[in-house]
Amino acid sequence: MAEDSRDEVASQVPFNDLCYLLEKISNTSGTEKKKKILSTFLTSWREAHRKLHKDSPKTTDSFYPAIRLLLPQLDKERGAYGIKEVVLAKYYIDILSIGKDSVDGRKLLNYRAPKNAKQDSVADFASVAYFVLKNRCPEKGNLKVSQVNYYLDEKWLIRIIFKELKVGLSENSVFSAFHPDAVELHSVCNSLSKVCIDLHDPEIRMNEAQMSLFSPFRPMLAERVAIDEKQKSMGKECNFIKRKMRSCTFQEVLMTTHISLHSCILDGEMIVVDPKSDVWLSKGMNVDVKSLSTYENASYHPCFIVFDILVINDKKLANVPLHERIRTIEKLLKPKPGYLQFVERQDASTSGMISHFMCALAVSSSIPGQHPSVFHSFCKVGTGYTTNELHELDQLLHPHWRPFDTKRPPETVILAPGYKEKPDVWIEPTKSKIVQVKAAEIIASDKFKTGVTLRFPRVEAIRKEKMWYECLSLTELEKLKSMAEGKLTYQHTNSEHSHEPARKRRKGVTRNERVTSVAEHFKPADLSSVEQVSQLFEGKEFCIVTGPASHPKAKLEKKVAENGGSFTQNPSAETYCVIAERINVRVKNIISQKKFDVVQASWLIQCLEKRQLSPWQPSDMLYSSPATADKFAEEYDRYGDSFTQDATVESLEEVFKNVQSQNSAVSLSRGEIQDVMEHYFPDNSPLGLFKHCRRGTLTRTKKITLLVICCRGILNSSLELVGLKLRLYGAQITDTLDDGVTHIVLDESDLRRYEELQRAYVALPKRHFVTQHWVAQSVQASKLLTERNFRPV
């Protein structure tokens, strides 16, 4: 390493001070407070700069060494490191001799789901590594800022390597704290070092940002989506600048010899042309435009389409109106027919939310009527929705996201081999939502399992009314591909008039004014053709929010009107009740008012079918107002069982479900269960034949316990089946011969213990010795037969 330069501020600032600054900014809430902390650091840097260079005012030393660490994602002079999380984790494990199977080793390798980690550390490798390394590294490093820039404290060094600081300060916030004109100058020159040198003194303002030949600048884009076209600066001496401000060169220089000017800067798009078929290649063809040749026998040719001109013969045109710059281009270049498609500008705050989604198509099941169980990845979308729509979608999907693991990929969602496009998280298709996507065309792609994808996809609508299995299938995709060669726009390139020049005519600007109207789910039903057929709902006003698929909202409103009732779109004091199929956002808002009864739509449908206004039951309610709840408390118990109405099979099933759902079931002993049966079903229970046969004390003379003497020497003895039958009919079985036993059942094929047991219990005459036939014939006769006829012989 070369000797550190002692005449730079960066060589005297410990890297630990920069880490402390980043930690303090990260732990502070509010952009203005964060900027104030950064401004304090900038002031101290400038103060040190003045003291160090008071004798050399023309020094090139600047804030550049620090700002390239504060904004590593904008540092174009330093290439990519080629290191991601897993590779760096392996380096740490190897250098620090950490076992791969140890707790710390697993934390580093599986950083996306660390155990016993704080919530803000999940999926942040730098935070996980900090807790692993803090006991293995010195508390305070001795590196200087200049040394860190050459080598490029743990967490912040790792985040600088990954070019993701995550301190809550945007690029513009850092630039505005450095200098009021820093944002504008960087957008023109795209060079951190130039910004730091030219705007070193915050008191000196920049008059105008100047563009120069062969210096990258960031053009104003009509579309904010980062696609793969390349923005170019082009001339007789060619220097091509990509959109991300990286320079690229062709294998041979493209000479433009017929333009009568000595210098210019053009803004446009580099595309690839197939000279044989005279078509433009789509972006999914994976053709490297930099390696193409311009020879006549080359298979593909590069073609540059000009959008704008910024400099001509050293004259700056950046501040010239666009229409004048267009006229300048028309004088210099012959235009090629084509079109430019715009999308609506979307300003959304998506911090902390998932804003880009991978979409998949269903693989149709081979069994008719069965829902699909496998889905193939198809495309990615990240634009088209509003902020509110994205927030609502995030609330629906957030509880169901699962981290994506390439070692254990999901079985229901299949990605392309090699995971060229893989998500950070995934969701079960049954929990997902369907989106309506608009695109220009279907193009080939090996990044998705379907083998094709969409060009310029954007979300048009989130289809909440559709079920998860109603998405586009692979079969339907093939039909779309076969139509117009995959073009999805209304005017296809193979139409019969596509090669005819369009007639030029002046058109007035037409504005499609959006007609203000009520949303569909708030509109009342059309009653122009409805005739009243009954007075079932006479004098009652309903507010119908939703209905089932068989009876949608409009249909229920018409039925209410046909039967003499009325309806409203917003409940009031005159509203009888609110009807809803399920609890959604609007129903929650109504419930929060605690004024209205919210009844299930099934109750209204039953009233229509029975042609009778049935009283509400607790099982019909989604929410009961305080008055209705008090009435239910007088007529029903807490499980919904009526005090006055006879129970039915259906009502008892509903009551038992409520008991189960409320975890109110009481654990009863067998004796307590028999007491209940004796009290409510003393004689007529068909399965209570042996219900008095139970273990009890001698004072319970009517309650007896049976001792079944199984024949252990005989395999599959019939007494095993007899014991099961006795239990089925309410008896209690014991294998202990004590005072509570009143019946002893023996197998007549094995009476070896009969005499022994008879002598042992001769003093207890109430014990009956019977064979298994007493059990079988008593069950057949549905009563207890006399024991003396079944004594063992």
Coordinates of N, CA and C in Angstrom, one line a residue, residues 360-364 372 374-376 471-475:
A360 N -47.3 -15.2 -11.6 CA -47.3 -16.6 -12.1 C -48.6 -16.9 -12.7
L361 N -48.5 -17.9 -13.6 CA -49.7 -18.4 -14.3 C -50.0 -19.9 -13.8
A362 N -51.2 -20.2 -13.9 CA -51.7 -21.5 -13.4 C -51.4 -22.6 -14.4
V363 N -51.0 -23.8 -13.9 CA -51.0 -25.0 -14.7 C -52.3 -25.7 -14.5
S364 N -53.1 -25.8 -15.6 CA -54.4 -26.4 -15.5 C -54.3 -27.8 -15.0
P372 N -56.2 -25.5 -9.8 CA -54.8 -25.7 -10.1 C -54.0 -25.7 -8.8
V374 N -50.3 -26.0 -9.2 CA -49.0 -25.6 -9.5 C -49.0 -24.4 -10.4
F375 N -48.1 -23.4 -10.2 CA -48.0 -22.2 -10.9 C -46.6 -21.9 -11.4
H376 N -46.5 -21.4 -12.6 CA -45.2 -21.1 -13.2 C -44.9 -19.6 -13.2
C471 N -57.0 -17.2 -12.2 CA -56.0 -16.4 -12.9 C -55.8 -17.0 -14.3
L472 N -54.9 -16.4 -15.1 CA -54.6 -16.8 -16.5 C -53.9 -18.1 -16.4
S473 N -54.2 -19.1 -17.3 CA -53.5 -20.4 -17.3 C -52.5 -20.4 -18.5
L474 N -51.7 -21.4 -18.5 CA -50.7 -21.6 -19.6 C -51.4 -21.8 -20.9
T475 N -52.5 -22.5 -20.9 CA -53.3 -22.7 -22.1 C -53.8 -21.4 -22.7

